[in-house]
Coordinates of C-alpha atoms and ligand atoms in Angstrom, one line a residue:
M1 CA 28.3 64.8 -76.8
K2 CA 31.8 65.1 -78.3
K3 CA 32.1 61.3 -78.8
L4 CA 28.5 61.1 -80.3
S5 CA 29.2 63.5 -83.3
I6 CA 32.2 62.2 -84.0
A7 CA 30.9 58.7 -84.5
M8 CA 28.1 60.6 -86.2
L9 CA 30.7 61.9 -88.9
S10 CA 32.7 59.0 -89.5
M11 CA 29.2 56.8 -90.3
L12 CA 27.9 59.7 -92.6
L13 CA 31.4 59.8 -94.0
A14 CA 31.3 56.1 -94.4
G15 CA 28.1 56.9 -96.6
S16 CA 29.4 59.1 -98.4
M17 CA 32.4 56.7 -99.4
L18 CA 30.3 54.1 -100.9
L19 CA 28.0 56.6 -102.8
T20 CA 30.9 58.4 -104.0
G21 CA 32.3 55.1 -104.7
C22 CA 35.8 56.1 -103.2
G23 CA 35.6 54.3 -100.0
G24 CA 38.7 52.1 -98.9
G25 CA 42.2 53.5 -100.2
N26 CA 42.9 50.5 -98.5
D27 CA 43.5 46.6 -99.9
A28 CA 42.5 45.9 -96.1
Q29 CA 38.8 44.2 -95.9
T30 CA 36.0 46.0 -94.4
T31 CA 34.9 43.6 -91.6
T32 CA 32.2 45.9 -90.4
D33 CA 29.1 42.9 -90.2
D34 CA 32.0 41.6 -87.9
Q35 CA 31.0 43.1 -84.2
S36 CA 32.6 40.0 -82.2
D37 CA 35.6 40.6 -80.3
S38 CA 37.2 42.7 -82.8
T39 CA 40.7 44.1 -82.2
A40 CA 41.9 47.2 -83.6
S41 CA 43.0 45.6 -87.2
E42 CA 39.7 44.3 -87.7
T43 CA 37.8 48.3 -87.0
N44 CA 36.4 50.2 -89.7
T45 CA 38.5 50.6 -92.8
D46 CA 36.6 53.1 -94.6
Y47 CA 39.7 54.7 -94.3
K48 CA 41.3 57.1 -97.1
L49 CA 45.3 56.6 -97.5
A50 CA 47.7 58.8 -99.7
V51 CA 49.0 55.7 -100.8
D52 CA 46.8 53.1 -100.9
G53 CA 47.4 50.2 -98.5
T54 CA 50.5 52.2 -96.7
L55 CA 50.5 54.3 -94.0
T56 CA 52.3 57.3 -94.4
M57 CA 53.1 59.6 -91.6
A58 CA 54.5 63.2 -92.1
T59 CA 57.1 64.1 -89.4
N60 CA 60.1 66.5 -89.0
A61 CA 63.4 64.2 -88.5
F62 CA 65.5 65.8 -86.3
F63 CA 64.1 65.8 -83.0
E64 CA 65.7 62.8 -81.4
P65 CA 64.7 60.9 -79.4
Y66 CA 61.1 61.2 -81.1
E67 CA 62.3 61.0 -84.6
Y68 CA 65.8 61.4 -86.5
Y69 CA 68.2 60.1 -88.6
E70 CA 70.7 56.8 -88.0
G71 CA 72.3 56.8 -91.9
E72 CA 69.9 57.0 -94.7
E73 CA 67.1 55.4 -92.1
I74 CA 64.3 57.7 -89.7
V75 CA 64.3 55.9 -86.7
G76 CA 62.8 57.1 -83.1
I77 CA 60.1 57.0 -80.6
D78 CA 57.5 57.8 -83.4
A79 CA 59.4 55.9 -86.3
E80 CA 59.0 53.2 -84.3
V81 CA 55.0 53.5 -82.6
G82 CA 54.2 54.2 -86.2
K83 CA 55.8 51.3 -87.5
A84 CA 53.5 48.8 -84.8
I85 CA 50.7 50.5 -85.5
A86 CA 51.1 50.0 -89.3
D87 CA 51.7 46.7 -88.4
K88 CA 48.4 45.7 -86.4
L89 CA 46.4 47.7 -89.3
G90 CA 48.0 45.4 -91.6
L91 CA 49.4 48.4 -93.8
N92 CA 53.2 49.3 -94.9
F93 CA 54.5 52.0 -93.5
A94 CA 56.4 55.1 -94.8
I95 CA 57.8 58.4 -93.4
S96 CA 57.8 61.7 -95.2
D97 CA 60.2 63.9 -93.7
M98 CA 59.5 67.7 -94.1
E99 CA 59.8 71.3 -91.9
F100 CA 58.0 71.1 -88.6
D101 CA 55.5 73.8 -89.5
S102 CA 54.6 72.1 -93.0
I103 CA 52.9 69.0 -91.1
I104 CA 49.6 70.1 -90.5
T105 CA 49.2 71.2 -93.6
A106 CA 50.1 67.9 -95.4
V107 CA 47.7 66.3 -93.4
S108 CA 45.1 68.0 -93.5
S109 CA 45.5 68.1 -97.4
G110 CA 46.0 64.4 -97.4
K111 CA 49.3 64.4 -99.1
A112 CA 50.3 62.3 -95.5
D113 CA 47.8 60.0 -93.5
M114 CA 49.1 61.4 -89.7
G115 CA 51.4 63.5 -88.6
M116 CA 53.6 61.9 -85.8
A117 CA 56.5 64.5 -84.7
G118 CA 56.1 64.9 -80.7
M119 CA 53.6 67.0 -82.0
T120 CA 51.8 68.9 -78.7
V121 CA 47.9 69.5 -78.9
T122 CA 47.1 73.0 -79.1
P123 CA 43.9 74.5 -79.3
D124 CA 44.9 76.6 -82.7
R125 CA 46.2 73.3 -83.9
E126 CA 43.0 71.4 -83.3
K127 CA 41.0 74.0 -85.8
N128 CA 42.8 72.2 -88.2
V129 CA 43.1 68.9 -87.8
D130 CA 42.1 66.3 -84.9
F131 CA 44.2 64.5 -82.8
S132 CA 44.3 61.3 -81.4
R133 CA 44.8 59.9 -78.2
T134 CA 48.5 61.4 -76.0
Y135 CA 51.0 58.5 -76.3
A136 CA 53.8 61.2 -74.6
T137 CA 54.2 64.0 -73.1
G138 CA 57.1 66.9 -72.7
V139 CA 57.8 70.2 -71.7
Q140 CA 59.4 73.2 -72.8
S141 CA 63.3 73.5 -71.4
I142 CA 65.9 76.5 -71.9
I143 CA 69.3 75.3 -73.1
V144 CA 72.1 78.0 -71.9
P145 CA 75.6 77.9 -72.6
E146 CA 77.2 76.8 -68.7
G147 CA 77.4 80.5 -67.2
S148 CA 75.1 82.1 -68.5
D149 CA 73.3 84.9 -66.6
I150 CA 69.9 83.2 -67.5
T151 CA 69.1 81.0 -64.2
S152 CA 65.6 81.1 -64.8
P153 CA 62.6 82.0 -67.0
D154 CA 62.3 85.5 -65.5
D155 CA 65.6 86.2 -66.7
L156 CA 64.8 85.6 -70.8
A157 CA 63.5 89.4 -71.5
G158 CA 65.8 91.1 -73.7
K159 CA 67.5 88.0 -75.0
K160 CA 68.2 86.7 -77.6
I161 CA 65.9 83.3 -78.1
G162 CA 66.3 80.5 -80.5
V163 CA 63.6 78.2 -81.3
Q164 CA 62.2 76.1 -84.2
Q165 CA 60.2 77.6 -86.4
G166 CA 56.3 76.7 -85.7
T167 CA 56.6 74.9 -82.4
T168 CA 55.8 75.2 -79.5
G169 CA 58.6 76.7 -77.8
D170 CA 58.4 79.3 -80.7
L171 CA 54.7 79.8 -80.1
Y172 CA 55.2 80.6 -76.4
C173 CA 58.2 82.6 -76.6
T174 CA 56.5 85.3 -79.0
D175 CA 53.8 85.1 -77.1
D176 CA 56.1 86.4 -73.8
F177 CA 58.7 88.1 -75.1
G178 CA 57.5 89.4 -78.8
E179 CA 58.7 89.6 -82.0
E180 CA 61.8 91.2 -81.9
A181 CA 63.1 88.5 -79.4
M182 CA 62.8 85.3 -81.4
S183 CA 65.9 83.7 -83.8
R184 CA 63.7 81.0 -86.1
Y185 CA 65.6 77.8 -87.5
S186 CA 64.2 75.4 -89.6
K187 CA 65.5 72.5 -87.6
G188 CA 66.6 72.8 -83.6
T189 CA 70.2 71.3 -84.1
D190 CA 70.8 74.6 -86.0
A191 CA 69.0 76.8 -83.0
I192 CA 71.9 74.6 -80.8
M193 CA 74.6 74.9 -83.7
A194 CA 73.8 78.7 -83.1
L195 CA 74.1 79.1 -79.5
T196 CA 77.9 77.1 -78.7
Q197 CA 78.5 80.1 -82.0
G198 CA 76.9 82.7 -79.4
K199 CA 74.6 84.2 -81.9
I200 CA 71.6 83.4 -79.6
D201 CA 71.7 83.3 -75.4
C202 CA 69.6 80.4 -75.5
V203 CA 67.2 77.9 -77.1
V204 CA 63.8 76.9 -75.8
I205 CA 62.8 73.7 -77.2
D206 CA 61.0 70.5 -75.8
N207 CA 62.7 68.4 -72.9
A208 CA 63.6 65.5 -74.0
P209 CA 65.7 66.7 -77.4
A210 CA 67.3 69.7 -75.1
Q211 CA 68.9 66.2 -73.0
K212 CA 70.3 64.8 -76.4
Y213 CA 71.5 68.5 -77.7
V214 CA 72.8 68.9 -74.0
E215 CA 74.6 65.4 -73.9
A216 CA 76.2 65.9 -77.5
N217 CA 77.2 69.4 -77.4
E218 CA 79.9 70.1 -74.1
G219 CA 78.9 73.8 -72.3
L220 CA 75.6 73.5 -72.5
K221 CA 72.7 73.3 -69.6
I222 CA 69.1 73.3 -69.5
L223 CA 66.7 74.6 -67.2
D224 CA 62.9 74.0 -66.8
T225 CA 61.0 77.1 -68.3
A226 CA 57.5 78.4 -66.8
Y227 CA 55.2 76.6 -69.6
A228 CA 53.5 73.7 -68.4
E229 CA 53.5 70.2 -69.3
E230 CA 52.4 69.3 -73.0
D231 CA 50.6 66.4 -74.4
Y232 CA 51.7 64.9 -77.6
A233 CA 48.8 63.4 -80.1
I234 CA 49.2 62.2 -83.5
A235 CA 47.6 64.4 -86.0
F236 CA 44.5 63.9 -88.6
A237 CA 43.0 65.6 -91.2
K238 CA 39.3 66.4 -89.8
D239 CA 37.6 64.3 -92.5
N240 CA 39.6 61.5 -91.9
T241 CA 37.6 60.4 -88.5
A242 CA 38.0 56.3 -89.4
L243 CA 41.7 56.8 -90.0
K244 CA 41.8 58.6 -86.6
D245 CA 39.6 56.1 -84.9
A246 CA 41.4 53.0 -86.6
V247 CA 45.0 54.3 -85.2
D248 CA 43.9 55.3 -81.9
A249 CA 42.5 51.4 -80.9
A250 CA 45.7 50.5 -82.5
L251 CA 47.7 53.1 -80.6
G252 CA 45.1 52.0 -77.5
E253 CA 46.0 47.9 -77.8
L254 CA 50.0 49.5 -78.0
I255 CA 49.7 51.3 -74.9
E256 CA 48.3 49.0 -72.5
D257 CA 50.1 45.9 -73.5
G258 CA 53.1 48.2 -72.7
T259 CA 54.7 48.2 -75.9
V260 CA 54.9 52.2 -76.1
Q261 CA 56.4 52.3 -72.3
S262 CA 59.2 49.9 -73.8
I263 CA 59.5 51.6 -77.3
I264 CA 59.8 55.2 -74.7
D265 CA 62.1 53.1 -72.3
K266 CA 65.0 52.6 -75.0
Y267 CA 65.4 55.7 -76.3
I268 CA 64.6 57.9 -73.3
T269 CA 66.8 56.5 -70.0
A270 CA 65.4 57.5 -67.0
D271 CA 68.5 58.8 -65.0
Ligands
LIG1 N1 56.5 69.7 -79.1 C1 56.8 71.1 -80.0 C2 55.4 70.9 -80.3 O1 54.6 70.3 -81.0 C3 58.1 70.4 -80.7 C4 57.4 69.4 -81.9 C5 58.7 69.5 -82.9 N2 58.7 68.0 -83.7 C6 60.0 68.0 -84.7 N3 59.7 67.3 -85.3 N4 60.8 68.5 -85.1 O2 55.4 72.3 -81.3

């Protein structure tokens, strides 16, 4: 039923864009007549883009290994998967780096085409954006200094908890431990800095960046939280179903042919 309404919506949108003459902000050719053996690059291209011919990804590039700076360049799993999607769609690729909690607004207002930031699908976010299929998972981890008296999530009560503002770590901990427990930072790295300076007792953040922080900072270790596994997906404006469908098709191909896994394996080494 959900499928049907999405299909109908995209037909309606395609129709209204034709009528208003503003369809297809991209230069790629529409191939709506061509139904035979279509690949992602040949799916419906009646989508709007913030910049003609370019797929603009909104992210917060302080989340290694998903997105982070190597010199001037933003690299990481999302940066590479995003680029591979743009390539499949025959589009240029641009990354717009911003605060994590600005991404959904940037996407829903059309300033960026998609939000890709190790972003967890949550019911609240789904009120404002539509999500692609899942391409990775994460769980929230607790980072503590070695020797901390926090040894399990039960010990978090009464502690000072550091999080990146607006992330699921922030949302869950605020729910569970209350406003007064929270110290919010614009970057995960700032939370880690505060932890190493003894200003807070722990940092709650996704497991993959947690691993990177612990590798980079001596004297820290990771505990698991009580929070369940999260699905990461790409966010789209609710009125840009055609783009979501095109990206989903491209992403699906990249998952099925192993490209996504090989990109993940490049940044996350199992051990
Ligand atoms: N998975 C968490 C969330 O969606 C954290 C994501 C933070 N991402 C980032 N690029 N800083 O809330």
